[in-house]
XYZ file of C-alpha atoms in Angstrom:
737
model
C -57.382 49.058 -17.066
C -55.945 45.840 -15.714
C -52.269 45.058 -16.011
C -50.814 41.700 -16.859
C -47.572 40.281 -18.188
C -44.982 43.047 -17.810
C -47.383 45.638 -16.617
C -48.434 46.283 -20.175
C -51.995 47.161 -21.018
C -53.646 44.784 -23.450
C -52.784 46.980 -26.329
C -51.009 44.612 -28.672
C -52.181 46.594 -31.666
C -53.263 43.365 -33.276
C -56.254 45.224 -34.579
C -56.728 42.809 -37.426
C -57.214 39.917 -35.029
C -59.519 41.924 -32.806
C -61.541 42.969 -35.830
C -61.662 39.363 -36.984
C -63.090 38.312 -33.631
C -65.600 41.097 -33.693
C -66.773 40.366 -37.219
C -66.900 36.645 -36.480
C -69.322 37.287 -33.662
C -71.633 39.376 -35.857
C -71.296 38.501 -39.513
C -69.948 34.962 -39.819
C -72.138 32.545 -41.786
C -71.598 30.307 -38.773
C -74.285 32.428 -37.145
C -76.734 31.526 -39.949
C -80.065 29.855 -39.620
C -78.710 26.321 -40.143
C -76.209 26.577 -37.328
C -78.264 24.565 -34.868
C -78.103 21.591 -37.228
C -74.337 21.245 -37.247
C -73.456 23.008 -33.986
C -75.883 20.980 -31.840
C -75.756 23.662 -29.116
C -78.120 21.929 -26.711
C -76.039 18.759 -26.800
C -72.829 20.778 -26.336
C -74.335 22.554 -23.336
C -75.446 19.208 -21.921
C -71.911 17.790 -22.296
C -70.633 20.603 -20.064
C -72.344 18.973 -17.052
C -73.506 22.279 -15.640
C -75.791 22.423 -12.638
C -77.736 24.964 -10.602
C -75.566 27.613 -8.939
C -72.482 27.011 -11.068
C -70.404 29.819 -12.588
C -69.532 29.527 -16.273
C -67.817 31.810 -18.790
C -68.817 32.180 -22.426
C -65.683 33.790 -23.863
C -66.195 35.401 -27.247
C -69.919 35.164 -26.630
C -70.959 37.361 -29.555
C -74.691 38.006 -29.391
C -75.248 35.175 -26.926
C -75.799 32.071 -29.060
C -74.577 29.862 -26.202
C -75.030 32.306 -23.298
C -78.769 31.778 -22.921
C -78.418 27.992 -23.012
C -75.708 28.146 -20.350
C -77.841 30.466 -18.206
C -80.693 27.974 -18.346
C -78.333 25.193 -17.230
C -76.960 27.061 -14.158
C -80.327 28.448 -13.113
C -81.223 31.607 -11.244
C -78.508 31.106 -8.629
C -75.774 30.599 -11.217
C -73.771 33.128 -13.216
C -72.767 33.257 -16.863
C -69.934 35.670 -17.628
C -70.584 36.598 -21.251
C -67.441 38.334 -22.519
C -66.565 39.720 -25.914
C -64.296 42.400 -27.347
C -67.058 43.885 -29.501
C -69.404 46.366 -27.870
C -71.822 46.109 -30.805
C -72.367 42.410 -30.167
C -72.724 42.964 -26.439
C -75.242 45.736 -26.983
C -77.418 43.330 -28.957
C -76.948 40.726 -26.234
C -78.041 43.143 -23.501
C -81.150 44.028 -25.471
C -82.003 40.369 -25.906
C -81.431 39.688 -22.179
C -83.856 42.488 -21.362
C -86.402 41.277 -23.931
C -86.306 37.716 -22.568
C -86.149 38.919 -18.954
C -83.240 36.570 -18.197
C -81.222 36.953 -14.996
C -77.742 35.662 -14.250
C -75.921 36.730 -17.430
C -73.108 39.145 -16.533
C -72.090 40.896 -19.770
C -68.475 42.125 -19.834
C -66.581 44.031 -22.495
C -63.187 42.325 -22.639
C -59.888 43.050 -24.319
C -57.836 40.772 -26.572
C -56.088 39.066 -23.656
C -58.070 40.330 -20.676
C -61.344 38.477 -20.498
C -62.349 40.209 -17.242
C -62.966 36.939 -15.427
C -62.580 36.834 -11.630
C -59.489 34.985 -10.449
C -60.292 31.324 -9.764
C -63.984 32.214 -9.812
C -65.294 30.115 -12.712
C -66.302 26.444 -12.782
C -66.307 26.039 -16.563
C -65.355 27.958 -19.701
C -66.682 27.693 -23.234
C -64.573 29.005 -26.112
C -66.238 28.488 -29.474
C -64.540 29.352 -32.795
C -62.344 32.045 -31.247
C -58.814 30.738 -30.754
C -57.869 30.625 -34.443
C -58.467 34.394 -34.640
C -55.765 35.062 -32.040
C -52.237 35.528 -33.502
C -50.048 32.509 -32.856
C -47.548 34.538 -30.823
C -50.294 35.567 -28.388
C -52.351 32.395 -27.972
C -50.493 31.285 -24.849
C -51.082 34.662 -23.228
C -54.780 34.540 -24.139
C -55.289 31.053 -22.717
C -53.336 31.892 -19.565
C -55.664 34.789 -18.880
C -58.714 32.540 -19.194
C -57.095 29.785 -17.146
C -56.512 32.189 -14.262
C -60.277 32.597 -14.056
C -60.841 28.838 -13.730
C -60.892 27.124 -10.391
C -58.557 24.177 -9.921
C -60.191 21.152 -11.595
C -62.437 23.523 -13.553
C -63.230 22.505 -17.129
C -62.376 24.359 -20.323
C -64.522 23.356 -23.323
C -62.978 24.220 -26.669
C -64.722 24.240 -30.025
C -62.443 24.910 -33.015
C -62.817 24.217 -36.735
C -61.382 20.909 -37.952
C -59.970 19.929 -41.357
C -63.336 19.010 -42.907
C -63.121 20.591 -46.369
C -66.865 20.262 -46.846
C -67.422 23.039 -44.338
C -69.664 25.498 -46.239
C -68.441 28.571 -44.342
C -65.277 30.132 -42.877
C -63.141 28.292 -45.429
C -60.338 30.853 -45.053
C -59.705 29.873 -41.413
C -56.879 27.370 -41.058
C -57.588 24.773 -38.361
C -55.175 24.514 -35.431
C -53.588 21.027 -35.325
C -54.615 18.891 -32.331
C -51.026 18.513 -31.090
C -50.625 22.292 -31.101
C -53.822 22.718 -29.099
C -52.704 20.215 -26.484
C -49.318 21.955 -26.205
C -50.905 25.396 -25.852
C -53.242 24.238 -23.119
C -50.454 22.404 -21.327
C -48.443 25.619 -21.197
C -51.503 27.297 -19.688
C -51.713 24.671 -16.929
C -54.488 22.526 -18.415
C -54.529 18.927 -19.598
C -56.692 17.200 -22.174
C -59.472 15.418 -20.334
C -61.972 14.324 -23.031
C -62.721 14.476 -26.758
C -66.107 14.497 -28.474
C -66.410 13.427 -32.107
C -69.985 14.079 -33.176
C -69.643 17.620 -34.576
C -68.979 17.569 -38.335
C -66.963 20.772 -38.681
C -65.378 21.243 -35.248
C -63.070 19.667 -32.752
C -64.753 19.512 -29.369
C -62.179 19.095 -26.594
C -62.384 19.283 -22.819
C -59.393 20.398 -20.778
C -59.043 20.338 -17.003
C -57.157 22.951 -15.017
C -54.517 21.341 -12.841
C -53.314 22.577 -9.478
C -49.887 24.204 -9.896
C -47.341 21.421 -9.593
C -44.165 23.506 -9.593
C -42.812 27.023 -9.563
C -43.352 27.393 -13.330
C -47.025 26.503 -13.119
C -47.428 28.763 -10.098
C -45.723 31.639 -11.901
C -48.027 31.368 -14.887
C -51.124 31.094 -12.751
C -50.182 34.220 -10.771
C -48.692 36.256 -13.592
C -51.597 38.689 -13.529
C -50.672 39.504 -9.925
C -46.927 39.771 -10.487
C -44.654 38.529 -13.231
C -40.955 37.704 -13.139
C -38.831 38.106 -16.255
C -35.184 37.805 -17.165
C -32.913 39.090 -19.906
C -30.367 37.580 -22.250
C -27.795 40.161 -23.293
C -26.665 40.524 -26.891
C -23.547 38.588 -25.911
C -25.669 35.867 -24.261
C -27.679 35.190 -27.417
C -24.834 33.305 -29.031
C -23.221 32.044 -25.825
C -26.331 30.621 -24.131
C -28.970 30.356 -26.851
C -26.856 29.447 -29.849
C -27.324 25.678 -29.748
C -30.360 23.498 -29.202
C -28.839 22.046 -26.035
C -27.991 25.415 -24.470
C -31.371 26.841 -25.485
C -33.171 23.967 -23.783
C -31.065 24.477 -20.644
C -31.943 28.188 -20.590
C -35.646 27.418 -20.990
C -35.516 24.933 -18.125
C -33.683 27.419 -15.889
C -36.397 29.991 -16.556
C -39.077 27.464 -15.669
C -37.261 26.465 -12.486
C -36.973 30.130 -11.465
C -40.582 31.139 -12.140
C -39.691 33.326 -15.119
C -42.550 33.629 -17.610
C -41.178 36.378 -19.838
C -37.780 36.849 -21.459
C -36.179 39.883 -23.018
C -33.779 39.113 -25.847
C -31.255 41.878 -26.309
C -30.379 42.868 -29.850
C -27.530 45.292 -29.056
C -25.069 46.009 -26.226
C -21.512 47.268 -26.134
C -21.361 47.835 -29.895
C -22.276 44.202 -30.498
C -25.362 43.226 -32.488
C -26.882 39.834 -31.807
C -27.219 37.494 -34.770
C -30.622 37.766 -36.460
C -31.078 34.045 -37.090
C -30.183 33.193 -33.499
C -32.565 35.865 -32.203
C -35.427 34.580 -34.339
C -34.828 30.969 -33.361
C -34.649 31.820 -29.650
C -37.674 34.122 -29.868
C -39.828 31.551 -31.604
C -38.697 28.697 -29.373
C -39.425 30.594 -26.152
C -42.828 31.576 -27.501
C -43.602 27.996 -28.448
C -42.789 26.981 -24.866
C -45.312 29.458 -23.463
C -43.087 32.453 -22.677
C -43.769 36.057 -23.567
C -40.793 37.401 -25.513
C -39.768 41.033 -25.919
C -36.654 42.768 -27.172
C -34.129 44.985 -25.418
C -31.404 47.450 -26.387
C -28.531 48.633 -24.220
C -27.174 51.710 -26.013
C -23.528 51.459 -24.948
C -20.473 52.134 -27.108
C -22.554 53.468 -29.980
C -20.852 55.856 -32.390
C -18.643 58.497 -30.810
C -17.851 57.817 -27.154
C -18.303 60.309 -24.337
C -15.424 62.237 -22.805
C -16.840 61.054 -19.463
C -17.699 57.410 -18.891
C -16.169 55.653 -21.875
C -19.036 53.253 -22.551
C -21.536 56.113 -22.883
C -21.995 57.934 -26.180
C -21.927 61.501 -27.437
C -25.421 62.107 -28.809
C -24.469 65.469 -30.265
C -22.451 63.544 -32.827
C -24.192 62.419 -36.026
C -22.332 59.083 -36.138
C -23.880 58.148 -32.799
C -27.354 59.115 -33.928
C -26.963 57.275 -37.228
C -25.930 54.060 -35.472
C -28.787 54.523 -33.017
C -31.251 54.589 -35.903
C -29.788 51.368 -37.294
C -29.928 49.668 -33.887
C -33.576 50.560 -33.250
C -34.705 49.677 -36.750
C -33.101 46.231 -36.386
C -34.796 45.561 -33.047
C -38.207 46.729 -34.255
C -38.045 44.352 -37.199
C -37.870 41.471 -34.704
C -39.942 42.569 -31.697
C -43.130 44.503 -30.995
C -42.001 45.610 -27.517
C -38.482 46.898 -26.880
C -36.941 47.841 -23.531
C -34.059 50.328 -23.367
C -31.640 49.612 -20.523
C -30.668 52.560 -18.345
C -27.686 53.761 -20.367
C -29.735 56.228 -22.407
C -27.877 59.264 -21.098
C -24.775 61.276 -21.785
C -22.042 62.971 -19.785
C -19.983 64.098 -22.763
C -18.278 67.500 -22.707
C -16.398 67.320 -25.993
C -15.850 70.396 -28.148
C -18.790 69.396 -30.336
C -21.078 69.257 -27.306
C -19.750 72.551 -25.922
C -20.397 74.309 -29.205
C -23.937 72.928 -29.431
C -24.663 73.751 -25.780
C -23.820 77.415 -26.143
C -24.900 79.475 -23.150
C -27.239 76.839 -21.757
C -26.439 74.796 -18.663
C -25.278 71.248 -19.194
C -28.516 70.044 -17.557
C -30.733 72.008 -19.944
C -28.725 71.028 -22.997
C -28.669 67.321 -22.167
C -32.371 67.213 -21.328
C -33.202 68.684 -24.726
C -30.607 66.579 -26.553
C -31.729 63.235 -25.107
C -35.422 63.989 -25.607
C -34.762 64.763 -29.262
C -32.572 61.688 -29.732
C -35.204 59.517 -28.035
C -37.960 60.754 -30.316
C -36.187 61.075 -33.657
C -33.592 58.298 -33.551
C -35.396 55.666 -31.507
C -39.182 55.988 -31.204
C -39.889 57.315 -34.691
C -37.461 54.890 -36.322
C -38.843 51.846 -34.485
C -42.446 52.703 -35.246
C -41.636 53.351 -38.911
C -40.047 49.902 -39.150
C -42.850 48.249 -37.164
C -46.151 50.100 -36.622
C -46.880 47.772 -33.689
C -43.654 48.717 -31.892
C -43.894 49.921 -28.306
C -40.829 51.257 -26.501
C -40.022 51.146 -22.803
C -37.582 53.562 -21.208
C -36.001 52.148 -18.082
C -34.910 54.848 -15.647
C -31.930 54.143 -13.353
C -32.047 54.157 -9.564
C -29.903 57.337 -9.267
C -32.907 59.668 -9.243
C -31.141 62.781 -7.914
C -28.849 62.799 -10.966
C -31.403 62.111 -13.716
C -31.548 65.624 -15.135
C -27.798 66.097 -14.944
C -27.289 63.378 -17.567
C -30.295 63.928 -19.785
C -33.050 61.840 -18.222
C -36.070 64.157 -18.358
C -38.674 61.969 -16.685
C -41.683 64.142 -17.475
C -40.939 64.655 -21.143
C -39.564 61.189 -21.843
C -42.400 59.480 -19.981
C -44.768 61.395 -22.235
C -43.137 60.279 -25.500
C -42.355 56.664 -24.597
C -45.058 53.999 -24.426
C -43.967 52.606 -21.062
C -41.520 53.199 -18.246
C -39.613 50.920 -15.899
C -37.498 51.790 -12.889
C -34.224 50.501 -11.507
C -34.653 48.889 -8.091
C -31.110 47.522 -7.884
C -30.117 48.826 -4.436
C -27.770 45.849 -4.021
C -25.971 45.531 -0.688
C -26.158 48.576 1.618
C -22.583 47.961 2.766
C -21.093 47.726 -0.731
C -18.815 50.687 -1.421
C -18.483 49.708 -5.064
C -22.249 50.069 -5.584
C -22.811 53.185 -3.498
C -23.915 51.790 -0.105
C -27.599 52.252 -0.920
C -30.275 51.392 1.670
C -32.816 48.837 0.539
C -35.794 51.130 1.192
C -34.708 53.294 -1.731
C -36.152 50.756 -4.180
C -39.597 51.105 -2.587
C -39.551 54.901 -2.458
C -38.265 55.237 -6.010
C -40.915 52.826 -7.329
C -43.580 54.969 -5.706
C -42.059 58.169 -7.091
C -41.811 56.625 -10.562
C -45.480 55.700 -10.231
C -46.261 59.333 -9.400
C -44.355 60.390 -12.537
C -45.588 57.696 -14.910
C -49.030 56.699 -13.663
C -50.356 53.699 -15.596
C -47.287 53.706 -17.834
C -45.078 52.280 -15.085
C -44.521 48.604 -15.783
C -41.874 47.007 -13.637
C -38.722 47.189 -11.563
C -35.294 45.845 -12.497
C -32.705 44.477 -10.095
C -29.554 42.376 -10.328
C -27.246 40.199 -8.204
C -24.165 42.441 -8.285
C -22.644 43.001 -4.868
C -25.467 41.179 -3.081
C -25.868 38.309 -0.675
C -28.892 35.997 -0.828
C -30.581 38.118 1.846
C -30.053 41.463 0.128
C -30.904 39.985 -3.265
C -34.393 38.909 -2.187
C -34.833 42.196 -0.334
C -34.611 43.884 -3.728
C -37.458 41.641 -4.903
C -39.538 42.473 -1.837
C -39.018 46.217 -2.241
C -39.932 46.068 -5.926
C -43.187 44.350 -5.011
C -43.899 46.595 -2.026
C -43.383 49.530 -4.388
C -46.255 48.057 -6.450
C -44.362 47.395 -9.648
C -46.285 44.929 -11.785
C -43.223 42.959 -12.878
C -39.727 42.182 -11.646
C -36.794 41.852 -14.026
C -34.188 39.414 -12.753
C -31.179 40.817 -14.581
C -29.661 38.862 -16.163
C -29.360 35.179 -17.120
C -25.575 35.325 -17.375
C -25.051 37.084 -14.035
C -27.498 34.811 -12.243
C -25.559 31.744 -13.348
C -22.111 32.752 -12.109
C -20.372 34.116 -8.992
C -22.992 34.728 -6.264
C -25.875 34.401 -8.738
C -26.764 30.715 -8.190
C -26.857 31.125 -4.403
C -29.099 34.179 -4.771
C -31.392 32.323 -7.152
C -31.731 29.436 -4.695
C -32.882 31.863 -1.998
C -35.213 33.606 -4.446
C -36.830 30.323 -5.458
C -37.394 29.407 -1.816
C -39.287 32.669 -1.283
C -41.065 32.688 -4.641
C -44.569 31.742 -3.527
C -44.391 34.174 -0.616
C -43.409 36.983 -2.965
C -46.498 36.290 -5.069
C -48.711 36.446 -1.996
C -47.017 39.680 -0.951
C -47.802 41.108 -4.385
C -51.435 40.101 -3.990
C -51.523 41.655 -0.511
C -50.463 45.114 -1.746
C -51.984 45.006 -5.236
C -54.341 47.879 -6.056
C -54.063 49.212 -2.511
C -53.450 52.946 -2.101
C -50.272 53.600 -0.169
C -50.449 55.986 2.731
C -47.871 57.600 4.917
C -45.890 60.739 5.544
C -45.794 62.866 2.398
C -42.457 63.499 0.698
C -41.872 65.810 -2.232
C -39.381 65.601 -5.068
C -40.005 67.823 -8.058
C -38.811 66.206 -11.310
C -35.344 67.547 -12.221
C -34.939 68.979 -8.711
C -31.543 69.198 -7.062
C -30.995 67.072 -3.992
C -28.122 69.354 -2.921
C -27.149 68.413 0.640
C -30.190 66.117 0.967
C -28.909 63.884 -1.817
C -30.837 60.542 -1.878
C -32.174 61.256 1.594
C -35.481 59.451 1.007
C -33.618 56.131 0.823
C -32.413 56.703 4.376
C -35.530 58.233 5.943
C -37.495 55.075 5.183
C -35.001 53.030 7.172
C -36.069 54.941 10.303
C -39.504 53.369 10.571
C -41.254 56.300 8.875
C -43.737 55.165 6.207
C -43.348 57.505 3.253
C -45.361 58.396 0.212
C -43.582 59.863 -2.815
C -45.024 62.835 -4.669
C -44.025 65.002 -7.611
C -46.389 67.759 -6.447
C -46.573 69.346 -3.025
C -48.298 66.784 -0.732
C -50.809 69.198 0.760
C -53.346 66.434 1.445
C -50.899 64.245 3.393
C -51.680 64.006 7.146
C -48.028 64.805 7.898
C -45.023 65.792 5.814
C -41.256 65.466 5.570
C -39.793 68.215 3.407
C -36.251 68.163 2.091
C -34.053 70.438 0.015
C -35.689 68.995 -3.105
C -38.668 71.249 -2.325
C -36.593 74.432 -2.551
C -37.178 74.616 -6.294
C -40.914 75.211 -5.760
C -41.439 78.946 -6.276
C -44.638 78.789 -4.229
C -43.129 76.822 -1.356
C -43.612 79.558 1.250
C -47.352 79.735 0.634
C -47.797 75.966 0.516
C -45.741 75.382 3.637
C -47.558 78.162 5.462
C -50.884 76.507 4.639
C -49.958 73.116 6.132
C -48.496 74.788 9.212
C -51.696 76.802 9.590
C -53.621 73.515 9.356
C -51.579 72.207 12.319
C -50.204 69.293 10.366
C -46.979 67.765 11.711
C -44.072 68.796 9.477
C -40.460 67.670 9.638
C -37.996 69.792 7.670
C -34.367 69.046 7.094
C -31.989 71.722 8.279
C -30.759 71.994 4.702
C -34.203 73.098 3.501
C -34.698 75.373 6.489
C -31.482 77.196 5.652
C -32.867 78.085 2.213
C -36.145 79.566 3.462
C -36.809 83.275 3.808
C -36.521 84.848 7.251
C -40.282 85.356 7.332
C -40.851 81.675 6.609
C -38.276 80.610 9.173
C -40.217 82.553 11.793
C -43.286 80.398 11.095
C -41.282 77.290 11.896
C -41.673 78.124 15.589
C -45.067 76.396 15.436
C -44.982 73.417 17.856
C -46.046 71.038 15.060
C -42.889 71.802 13.079
C -39.631 69.988 13.754
C -36.235 70.340 12.110
C -33.969 67.375 11.406
C -30.492 68.743 11.956
C -28.187 67.360 9.278
C -25.449 69.914 9.751
C -22.146 68.159 9.148
C -19.784 68.144 12.070
C -17.142 69.190 11.248
C -18.549 71.389 8.439
C -16.395 69.654 5.829
C -17.714 66.219 6.828
C -17.066 63.461 4.341
C -19.668 62.369 1.814
C -19.885 59.088 -0.049
C -21.759 58.738 -3.345
C -22.806 62.334 -2.765
C -24.584 61.527 0.522
C -23.628 63.327 3.732
C -22.503 61.045 6.533
C -25.014 62.835 8.772
C -27.690 61.357 6.498
C -26.082 57.917 6.332
C -25.815 57.750 10.122
C -29.515 58.388 10.810
C -30.362 54.698 11.230
C -27.724 54.494 13.939
C -29.612 56.871 16.233
C -30.739 55.535 19.595
C -34.106 53.825 19.540
C -35.704 56.378 21.847
C -34.454 59.261 19.695
C -35.885 57.694 16.558
C -39.161 57.179 18.395
C -39.327 60.850 19.337
C -38.564 61.857 15.732
C -41.270 59.696 14.146
C -43.991 59.878 16.831
C -45.752 63.113 15.783
C -45.572 62.196 12.104
C -47.105 58.769 12.676
C -49.705 59.986 15.167
C -51.325 61.927 12.330
C -51.714 58.587 10.543
C -53.241 56.846 13.553
C -50.062 54.815 13.983
C -47.865 54.123 16.998
C -44.668 52.317 16.087
C -41.583 51.557 18.107
C -38.531 49.974 16.497
C -34.795 50.450 16.142
C -33.240 51.797 12.977
C -33.125 49.645 9.847
C -36.671 48.411 10.459
C -39.151 49.813 7.938
C -42.935 50.051 7.882
C -45.248 50.369 4.872
C -48.956 51.256 5.019
C -51.603 50.248 2.470
C -55.248 51.179 2.427
C -56.938 51.798 5.758
C -56.057 48.521 7.455
C -52.867 46.963 6.065
C -49.270 47.233 7.226
C -45.993 45.544 6.321
C -42.921 45.621 8.563
C -39.499 44.540 7.353
C -36.408 43.951 9.457
C -33.212 44.723 7.553
C -31.025 43.884 10.531
C -28.888 40.776 10.981
C -30.397 40.092 14.391
C -33.945 39.462 15.573
C -35.834 42.440 16.999
C -39.033 43.084 18.862
C -41.137 45.998 17.658
C -44.547 47.292 18.641
C -47.331 48.526 16.381
C -50.764 49.949 17.034
C -53.083 51.152 14.261
C -56.012 53.394 15.181
C -55.950 52.067 18.726
C -55.788 48.433 17.633
C -52.638 46.556 18.668
C -50.883 44.246 16.249
C -52.244 41.276 18.194
C -55.729 42.066 16.911
C -54.579 41.855 13.298
C -54.492 38.858 10.989
C -51.022 37.792 9.897
C -51.388 37.648 6.121
C -47.899 36.274 5.547
C -44.320 36.243 6.757
C -41.166 36.056 4.663
C -37.655 35.143 5.710
C -35.928 32.493 7.743
C -36.427 32.093 11.469
C -39.471 32.760 13.644
C -41.529 35.880 12.977
C -44.762 36.252 14.936
C -47.049 38.399 17.038
C -45.892 37.781 20.574
C -49.291 37.830 22.257
C -52.904 38.191 21.191
C -54.247 41.714 21.915
C -50.705 42.957 22.482
C -48.717 45.300 20.230
C -45.412 43.419 20.236
C -44.115 41.611 17.166
C -41.008 39.447 17.010
C -39.163 39.761 13.700
C -36.475 37.286 12.707
C -33.331 38.646 11.048
C -33.986 39.955 7.499
C -37.664 39.003 7.845
C -40.982 40.577 6.875
C -44.521 40.400 8.241
C -47.762 41.570 6.618
C -50.738 42.430 8.831
C -54.371 43.259 8.216
C -56.866 44.461 10.822
């Protein structure tokens, strides 16, 4: 199923509208025997100026009233995409196509806002008596999806009921005012081009798709490839959206930044946003063509934790009662609600200790937070609003999830959607944990392994970043194949370093979209890594973030990666009770395996003996001295890996990459990502230019096509047929053979 908007499936649960469309295509009196008299279908088809070989879409085609006429106009070499949400109608259409022996009609079962049209592959669109069935809040989204299928300068022909009260059918359908139609189409990147006035019961309008004129138009046109959103906190609702002037300024900022979706937060820090202000902002953003969802940050609710004093004690009934109130309030206003990554607890109060009993804190918190999620959030929201869908956003601190109650398997199962934190920030920032940028990519891939199609987007912020490291978060989120990027948040991006970061982001915006298209729907490949959900990182804490900075392309798995051509196994794998047998099998298959010394030390003596196989290497992470300092739980021996000599890194990665058909030479802090059989991305995280070499299956980089480069300065392949690539500081190159 295709993703669009925030990575959400087209599952609005607007069943009534979908049913209305379906019934309209089958049962409406408009399909009666006198329709030709007032519809004048042959004249309408003639007005569309179709010619042989053209591609046209009949959206909401029903049983093909117009489809056959359009097929005749485009001839045998043309195509008519006949799309409808009702399989019953399409079944009748297919039978009629077969009976008439007509070629060139491509019948497609669509969804409410996914018409299944190829991107920029259609010359003209016909939409007849459909738009009024679509809920007002979703009309912009619907038209945007169709517009993406139109080529630039393609024509969109709209037929919608007018105000003629003598219409003998469909009297219960309120006509859409002309000014509203023009505004809707403008927000979808189309302008009114012509009007026809000869139909008695319908408006007949022609709109032309314009080439994107600015970042806002570009963002909307590419939102099916990748979407950028932002968030207004509960405190921001009054501060930045409380007046007409400030609301207009916020809307313009979003347009200037390529943001096409906003999340309006209803609660944060024990503050509830004003209902009237939320409704006004929600409706205004929607009217301007934005998708609008809600958000809750569950901080300072009820009884506070004995640990971090903004986190709550979910054992306590006062906390759970307030949680129910908070989620009911949000669900009354929004159909989709994100939960920011404060849905955890570290409380050890007497009440928690008594409830925990003999269980470990991990086990107790996992059970507690799953129950609170289901009973006090999901069930309450869906009772208040049957259309409600809830997103759980997981943090970036994946090796601590289970310690604080994030049970990714169970919670992913009960929530509608998941998101992941990709806020690595600056790798030199002690305040934010000195996290390598690659961690955002690896974690996105691991979250995808956990969540599958439920994974929507990644979320990053400007805290502790420079313009370079801020956009690197965006790149990693996209390389990790998230469908959407949350630019958190409006307030932060308009103060301190935020404006400078936004300027850099805007300058790279179009390139980011092309990067998203380059990796979209491509299977990732690389050296298999293995983190069992709820596994302990132990001495290999967050090691995957650092391994990727060594020029080793990694995949992220929740199950043992037995099919990977080569493997890196860390102490996370020690929790697998069948590890000896699985590891023995890959060694027997002569696959290259790199183990950390921390995992090796936990293996049985019999298993250690098998490590003598020449295809097995051990990465010695023994601290020297033994009590070596850690920071953010990470051993310095892990943090210092990227500082190894270039030749030593080459020797470490060579056997692992050889199994992938890859030869790669680079210093530390240069990463490589592999997609499909013939795509590679290389990113330089260093402050100086570097030369690297890459060969894929015997083909040097010089034989590849440069799909795109990102960053400032010169990035290029040095010589045709050669393997050497010059990378500017903080730059990226995408290659395809």
